[in-house]
Tab-separated table of C-alpha atoms in Angstrom:
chain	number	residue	atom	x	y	z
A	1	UNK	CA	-0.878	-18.328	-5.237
A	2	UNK	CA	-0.449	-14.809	-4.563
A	3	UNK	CA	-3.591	-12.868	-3.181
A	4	UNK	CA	-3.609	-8.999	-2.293
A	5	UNK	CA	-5.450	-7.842	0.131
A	6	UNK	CA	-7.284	-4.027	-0.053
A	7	UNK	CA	-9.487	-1.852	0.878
A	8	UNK	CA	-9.135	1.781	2.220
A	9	UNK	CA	-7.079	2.492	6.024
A	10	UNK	CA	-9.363	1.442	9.374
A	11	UNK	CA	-10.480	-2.242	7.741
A	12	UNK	CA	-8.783	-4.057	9.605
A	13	UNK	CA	-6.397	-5.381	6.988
A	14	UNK	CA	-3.206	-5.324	9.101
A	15	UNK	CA	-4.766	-6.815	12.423
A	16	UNK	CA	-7.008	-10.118	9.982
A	17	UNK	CA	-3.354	-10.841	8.081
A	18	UNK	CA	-1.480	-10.574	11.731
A	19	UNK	CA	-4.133	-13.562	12.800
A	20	UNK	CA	-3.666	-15.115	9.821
A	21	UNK	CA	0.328	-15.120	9.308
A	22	UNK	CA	0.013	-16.610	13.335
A	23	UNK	CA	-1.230	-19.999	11.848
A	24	UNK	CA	1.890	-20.475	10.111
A	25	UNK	CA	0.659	-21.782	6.951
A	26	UNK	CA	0.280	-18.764	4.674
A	27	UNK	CA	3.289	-16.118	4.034
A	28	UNK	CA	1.992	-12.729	4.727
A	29	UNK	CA	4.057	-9.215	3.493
A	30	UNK	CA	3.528	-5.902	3.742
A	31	UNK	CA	3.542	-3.785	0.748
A	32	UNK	CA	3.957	-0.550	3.043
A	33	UNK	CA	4.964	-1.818	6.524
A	34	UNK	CA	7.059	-4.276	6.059
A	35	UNK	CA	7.865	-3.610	9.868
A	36	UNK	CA	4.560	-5.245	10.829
A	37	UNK	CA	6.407	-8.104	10.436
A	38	UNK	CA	8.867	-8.594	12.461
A	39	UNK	CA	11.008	-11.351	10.711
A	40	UNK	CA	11.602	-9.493	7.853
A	41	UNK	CA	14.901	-8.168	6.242
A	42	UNK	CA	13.363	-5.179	5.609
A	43	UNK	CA	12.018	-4.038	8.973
A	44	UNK	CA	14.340	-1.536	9.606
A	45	UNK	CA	14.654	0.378	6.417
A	46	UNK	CA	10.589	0.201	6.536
A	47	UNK	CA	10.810	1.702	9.764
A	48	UNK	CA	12.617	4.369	8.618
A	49	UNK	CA	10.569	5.166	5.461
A	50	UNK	CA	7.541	5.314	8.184
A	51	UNK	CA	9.135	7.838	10.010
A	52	UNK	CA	9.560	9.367	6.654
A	53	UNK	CA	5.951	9.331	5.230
A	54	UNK	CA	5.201	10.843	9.449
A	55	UNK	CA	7.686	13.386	7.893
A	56	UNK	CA	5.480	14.058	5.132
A	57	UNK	CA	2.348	14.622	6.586
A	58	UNK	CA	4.134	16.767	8.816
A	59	UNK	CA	5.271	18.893	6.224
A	60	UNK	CA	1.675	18.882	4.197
A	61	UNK	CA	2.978	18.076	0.568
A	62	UNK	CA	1.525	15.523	-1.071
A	63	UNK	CA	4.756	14.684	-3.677
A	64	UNK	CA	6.760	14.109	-0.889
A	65	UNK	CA	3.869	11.729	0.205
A	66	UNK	CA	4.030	10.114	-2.965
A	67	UNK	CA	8.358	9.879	-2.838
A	68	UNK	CA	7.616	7.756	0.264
A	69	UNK	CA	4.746	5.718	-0.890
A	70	UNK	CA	7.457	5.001	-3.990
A	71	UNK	CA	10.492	3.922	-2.057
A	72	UNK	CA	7.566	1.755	0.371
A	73	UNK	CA	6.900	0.001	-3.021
A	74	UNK	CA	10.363	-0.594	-4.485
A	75	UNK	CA	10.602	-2.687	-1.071
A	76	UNK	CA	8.044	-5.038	-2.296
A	77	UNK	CA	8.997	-6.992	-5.057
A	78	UNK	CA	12.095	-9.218	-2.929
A	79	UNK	CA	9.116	-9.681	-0.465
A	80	UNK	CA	7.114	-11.109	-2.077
A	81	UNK	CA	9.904	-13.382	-4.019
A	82	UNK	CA	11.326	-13.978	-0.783
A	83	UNK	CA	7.988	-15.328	0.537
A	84	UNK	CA	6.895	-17.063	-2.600
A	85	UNK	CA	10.253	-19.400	-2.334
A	86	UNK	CA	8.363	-21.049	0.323
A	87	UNK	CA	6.084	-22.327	-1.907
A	88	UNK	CA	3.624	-21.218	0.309
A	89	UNK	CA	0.095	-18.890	-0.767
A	90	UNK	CA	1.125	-15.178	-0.473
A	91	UNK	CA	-0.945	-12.767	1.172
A	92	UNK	CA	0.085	-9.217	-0.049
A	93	UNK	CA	-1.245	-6.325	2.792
A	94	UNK	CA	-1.637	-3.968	-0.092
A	95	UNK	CA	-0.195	-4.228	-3.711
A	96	UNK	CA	2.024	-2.220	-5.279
A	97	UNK	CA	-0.021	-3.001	-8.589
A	98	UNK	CA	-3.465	-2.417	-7.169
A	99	UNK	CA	-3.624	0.313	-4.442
A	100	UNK	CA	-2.030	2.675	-6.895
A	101	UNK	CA	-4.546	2.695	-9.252
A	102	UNK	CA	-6.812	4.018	-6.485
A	103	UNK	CA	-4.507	6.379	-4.437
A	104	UNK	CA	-2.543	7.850	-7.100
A	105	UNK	CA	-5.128	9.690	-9.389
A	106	UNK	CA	-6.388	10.829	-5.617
A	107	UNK	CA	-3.263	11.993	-4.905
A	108	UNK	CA	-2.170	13.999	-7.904
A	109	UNK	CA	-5.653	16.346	-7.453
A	110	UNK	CA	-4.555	17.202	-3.924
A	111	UNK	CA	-0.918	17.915	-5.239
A	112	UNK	CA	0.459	21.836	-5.435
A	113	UNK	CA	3.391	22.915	-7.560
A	114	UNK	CA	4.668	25.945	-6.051
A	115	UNK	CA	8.575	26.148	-5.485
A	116	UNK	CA	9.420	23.345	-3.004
A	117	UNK	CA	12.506	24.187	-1.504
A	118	UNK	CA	11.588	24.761	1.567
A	119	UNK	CA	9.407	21.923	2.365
A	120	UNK	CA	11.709	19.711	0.973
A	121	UNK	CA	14.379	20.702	3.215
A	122	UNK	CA	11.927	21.202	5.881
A	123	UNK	CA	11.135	17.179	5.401
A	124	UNK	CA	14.709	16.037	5.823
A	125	UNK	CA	15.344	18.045	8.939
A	126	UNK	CA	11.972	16.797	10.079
A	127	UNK	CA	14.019	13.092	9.823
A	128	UNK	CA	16.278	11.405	12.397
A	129	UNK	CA	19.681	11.543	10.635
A	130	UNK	CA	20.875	8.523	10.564
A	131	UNK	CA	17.510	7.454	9.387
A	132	UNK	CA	17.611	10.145	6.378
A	133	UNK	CA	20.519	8.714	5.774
A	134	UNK	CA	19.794	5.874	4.825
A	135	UNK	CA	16.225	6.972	3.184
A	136	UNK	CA	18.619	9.057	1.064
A	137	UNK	CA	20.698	6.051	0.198
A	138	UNK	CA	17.760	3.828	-0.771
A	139	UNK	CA	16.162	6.919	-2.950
A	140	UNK	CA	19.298	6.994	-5.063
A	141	UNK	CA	18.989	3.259	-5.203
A	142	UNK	CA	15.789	2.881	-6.856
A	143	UNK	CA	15.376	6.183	-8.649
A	144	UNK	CA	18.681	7.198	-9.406
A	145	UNK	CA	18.809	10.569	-7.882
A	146	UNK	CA	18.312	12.253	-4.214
A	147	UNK	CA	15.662	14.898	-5.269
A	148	UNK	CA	12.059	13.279	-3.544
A	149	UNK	CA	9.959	15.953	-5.262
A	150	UNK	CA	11.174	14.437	-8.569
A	151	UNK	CA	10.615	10.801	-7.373
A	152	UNK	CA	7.258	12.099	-5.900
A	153	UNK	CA	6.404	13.854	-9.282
A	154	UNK	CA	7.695	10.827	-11.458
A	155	UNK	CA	4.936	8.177	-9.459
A	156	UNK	CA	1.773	10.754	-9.467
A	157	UNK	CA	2.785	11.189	-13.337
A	158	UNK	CA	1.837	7.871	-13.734
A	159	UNK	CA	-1.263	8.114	-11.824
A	160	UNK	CA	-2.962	10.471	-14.641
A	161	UNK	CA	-2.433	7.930	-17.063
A	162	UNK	CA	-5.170	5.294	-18.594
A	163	UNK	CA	-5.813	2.608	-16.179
A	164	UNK	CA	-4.233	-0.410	-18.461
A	165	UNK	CA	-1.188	2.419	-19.147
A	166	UNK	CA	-0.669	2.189	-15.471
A	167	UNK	CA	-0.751	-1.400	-14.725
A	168	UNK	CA	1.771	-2.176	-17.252
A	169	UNK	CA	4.103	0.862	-16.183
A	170	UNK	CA	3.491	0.212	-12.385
A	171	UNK	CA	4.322	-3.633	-13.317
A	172	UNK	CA	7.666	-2.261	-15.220
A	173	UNK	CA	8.642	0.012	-12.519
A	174	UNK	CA	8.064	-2.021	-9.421
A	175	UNK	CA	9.176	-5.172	-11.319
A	176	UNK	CA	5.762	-7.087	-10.017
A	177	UNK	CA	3.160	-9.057	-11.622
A	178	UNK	CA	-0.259	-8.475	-11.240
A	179	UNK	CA	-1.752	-10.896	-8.076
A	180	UNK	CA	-3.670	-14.008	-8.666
A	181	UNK	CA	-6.503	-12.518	-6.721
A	182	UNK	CA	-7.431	-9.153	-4.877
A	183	UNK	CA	-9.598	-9.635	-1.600
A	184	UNK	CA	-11.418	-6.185	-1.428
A	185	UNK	CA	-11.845	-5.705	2.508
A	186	UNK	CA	-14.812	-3.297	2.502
A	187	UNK	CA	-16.254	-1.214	5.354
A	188	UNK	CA	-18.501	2.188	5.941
A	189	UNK	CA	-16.509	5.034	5.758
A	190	UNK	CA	-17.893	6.288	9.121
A	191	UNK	CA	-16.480	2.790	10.580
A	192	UNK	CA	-13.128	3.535	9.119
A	193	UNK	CA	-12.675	6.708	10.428
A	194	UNK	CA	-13.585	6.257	13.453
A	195	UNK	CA	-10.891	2.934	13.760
A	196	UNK	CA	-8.413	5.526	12.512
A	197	UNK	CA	-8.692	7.523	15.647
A	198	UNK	CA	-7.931	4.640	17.835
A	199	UNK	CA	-4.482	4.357	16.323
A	200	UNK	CA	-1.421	5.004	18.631
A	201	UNK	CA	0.346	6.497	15.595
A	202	UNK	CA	-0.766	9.977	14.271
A	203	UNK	CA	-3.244	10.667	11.608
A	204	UNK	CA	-1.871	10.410	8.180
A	205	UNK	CA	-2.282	13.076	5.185
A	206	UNK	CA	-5.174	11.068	2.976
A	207	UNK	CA	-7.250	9.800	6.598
A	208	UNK	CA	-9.810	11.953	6.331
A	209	UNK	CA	-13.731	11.482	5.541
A	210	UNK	CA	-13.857	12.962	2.228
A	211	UNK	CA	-10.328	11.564	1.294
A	212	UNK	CA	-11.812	7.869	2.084
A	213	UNK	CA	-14.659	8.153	0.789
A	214	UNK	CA	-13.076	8.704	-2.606
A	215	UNK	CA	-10.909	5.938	-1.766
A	216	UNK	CA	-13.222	3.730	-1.005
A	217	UNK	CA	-15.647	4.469	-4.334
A	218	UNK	CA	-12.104	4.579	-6.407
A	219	UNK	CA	-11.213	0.879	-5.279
A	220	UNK	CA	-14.985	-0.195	-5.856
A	221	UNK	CA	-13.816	1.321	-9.728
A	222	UNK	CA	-10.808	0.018	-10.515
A	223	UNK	CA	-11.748	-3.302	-9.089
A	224	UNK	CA	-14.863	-3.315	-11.506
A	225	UNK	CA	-12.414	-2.404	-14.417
A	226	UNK	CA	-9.981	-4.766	-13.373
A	227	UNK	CA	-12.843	-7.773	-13.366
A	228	UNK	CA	-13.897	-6.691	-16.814
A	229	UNK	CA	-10.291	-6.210	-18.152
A	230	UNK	CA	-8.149	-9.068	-16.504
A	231	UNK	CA	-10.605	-11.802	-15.353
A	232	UNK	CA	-7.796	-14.095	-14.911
A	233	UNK	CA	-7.276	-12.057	-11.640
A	234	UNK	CA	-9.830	-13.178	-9.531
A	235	UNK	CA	-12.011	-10.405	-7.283
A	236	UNK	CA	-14.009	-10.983	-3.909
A	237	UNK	CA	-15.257	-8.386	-1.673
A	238	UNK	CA	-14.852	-9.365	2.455
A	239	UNK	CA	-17.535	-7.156	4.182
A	240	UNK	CA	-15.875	-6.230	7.693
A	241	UNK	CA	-18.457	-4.282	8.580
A	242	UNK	CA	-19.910	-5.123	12.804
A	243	UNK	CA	-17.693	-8.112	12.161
A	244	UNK	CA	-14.918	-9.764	14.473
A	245	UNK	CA	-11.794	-10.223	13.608
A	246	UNK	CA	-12.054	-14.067	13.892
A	247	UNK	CA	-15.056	-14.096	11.636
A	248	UNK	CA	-13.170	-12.040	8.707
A	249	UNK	CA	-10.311	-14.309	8.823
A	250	UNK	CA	-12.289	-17.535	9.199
A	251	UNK	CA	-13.656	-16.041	5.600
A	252	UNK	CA	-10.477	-15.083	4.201
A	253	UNK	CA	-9.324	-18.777	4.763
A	254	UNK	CA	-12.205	-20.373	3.129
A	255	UNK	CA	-11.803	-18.014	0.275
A	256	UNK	CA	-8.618	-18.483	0.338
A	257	UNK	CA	-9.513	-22.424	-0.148
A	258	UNK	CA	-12.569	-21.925	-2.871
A	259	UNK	CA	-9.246	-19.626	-5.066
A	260	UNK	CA	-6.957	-22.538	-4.777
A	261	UNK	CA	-9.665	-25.251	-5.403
A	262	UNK	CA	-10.403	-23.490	-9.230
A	263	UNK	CA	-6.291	-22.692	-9.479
């Protein structure tokens, strides 16, 4: 069974799945950090495309955001093989399938098309070099070419698109199926934000109030289109809201149990 887990940044996605994954018994990924966990194959290049999407933010431009938030995703699909061939239920810490439909339409409004020549060169300076090195390499890799503006502007293309449109091209392009089930890990926007703060790492482009809060309504959205139009995917909203991080996972697990009782 594989089972993405959502919701918008501050949750609590990351530290529930790190409790989780520490039982042993279900496989856990990372659609966007695959560095969270540390026995992966793809740590380091992950690592790198963090520093990357830091780069971005750095630099302001939101198709350069979206170039990074690509590459993150083309990571995904030998993850979640790789755990799968365990035979083991998959928990997915974001979904290259799902998340999109929420961030990318959010995404493409913020997005400015003035000449980017200097940003984008302003991005890869901003970039270790032997890290944009090999961000460079794995850019050609999955979209042919070295130009991130064009990778950037080929993903939020997709993002104006009908809703089924983009399931089926995300699916294509990302070479993913659509989860089993999506756990929808909801919270107060106010909560979220301030759990942002907290962080050790800096603030990222989309964590603001007003970006979130479209987030969070967008996932509430697509998840109610996504019930209506696949309801072989099954939907369940976690409320995290005042609650410890023991008492979210303890009902992850038993929905994780109900999901595998009806499979």
């Amino acid at each position: 069974m594989r089972v993405a887990v959502v919701g918008i940044d501050g949750v609590g996605k990351t530290t529930v799945l790190r409790r989780i994954h520490e039982a042993g018994d279900v496989a856990v990924i990372h659609a966007i950090r695959a560095q969270d966990d540390p026995g992966s194959p793809f740590a380091g290049l992950s690592t790198k495309l963090a520093e990357a999407s830091a780069a971005a933010d750095a630099v302001g431009r939101v198709h350069l955001k979206a170039a990074v938030f690509y590459l993150q995703l083309c990571l995904y699909s030998a993850a979640e093989r790789r755990a799968a061939a365990a035979g083991r239920t998959v928990l997915a810490d974001r979904h290259p399938l799902i998340d999109p439909l929420v961030y990318l339409p959010l995404l493409g409004r913020m997005a400015t098309s003035d000449n980017p020549d200097a940003d984008v060169a302003d991005w890869w300076q901003k970039q270790n070099p032997a890290a944009a090195e090999a961000v460079r390499a794995w850019l050609h890799r999955c979209f042919g070419g070295v130009d991130p503006w064009a990778a950037g502007a080929r993903l939020l293309e997709v993002g104006v698109k009908p809703r089924r449109e983009m399931l089926d091209e995300l699916s294509r392009m990302f070479g993913v199926a659509p989860p089993d089930a999506v756990l929808f890990f909801d919270l107060p926007v106010d909560e979220a934000v301030s759990r942002t703060r907290t962080r050790t790492r800096g603030t990222e482009l989309h964590e603001t109030t007003e970006f979130l809060s479209k987030a969070r309504r967008g996932y509430e959205q697509a998840l109610d289109w996504l019930g209506a139009h696949r309801p072989d995917i099954a939907i369940r909203r976690i409320d995290c809201s005042g609650r410890t991080v023991r008492a979210v996972s303890d009902q992850v697990r038993q929905v994780l149990t109900d999901l595998d009782g009806r499979a």
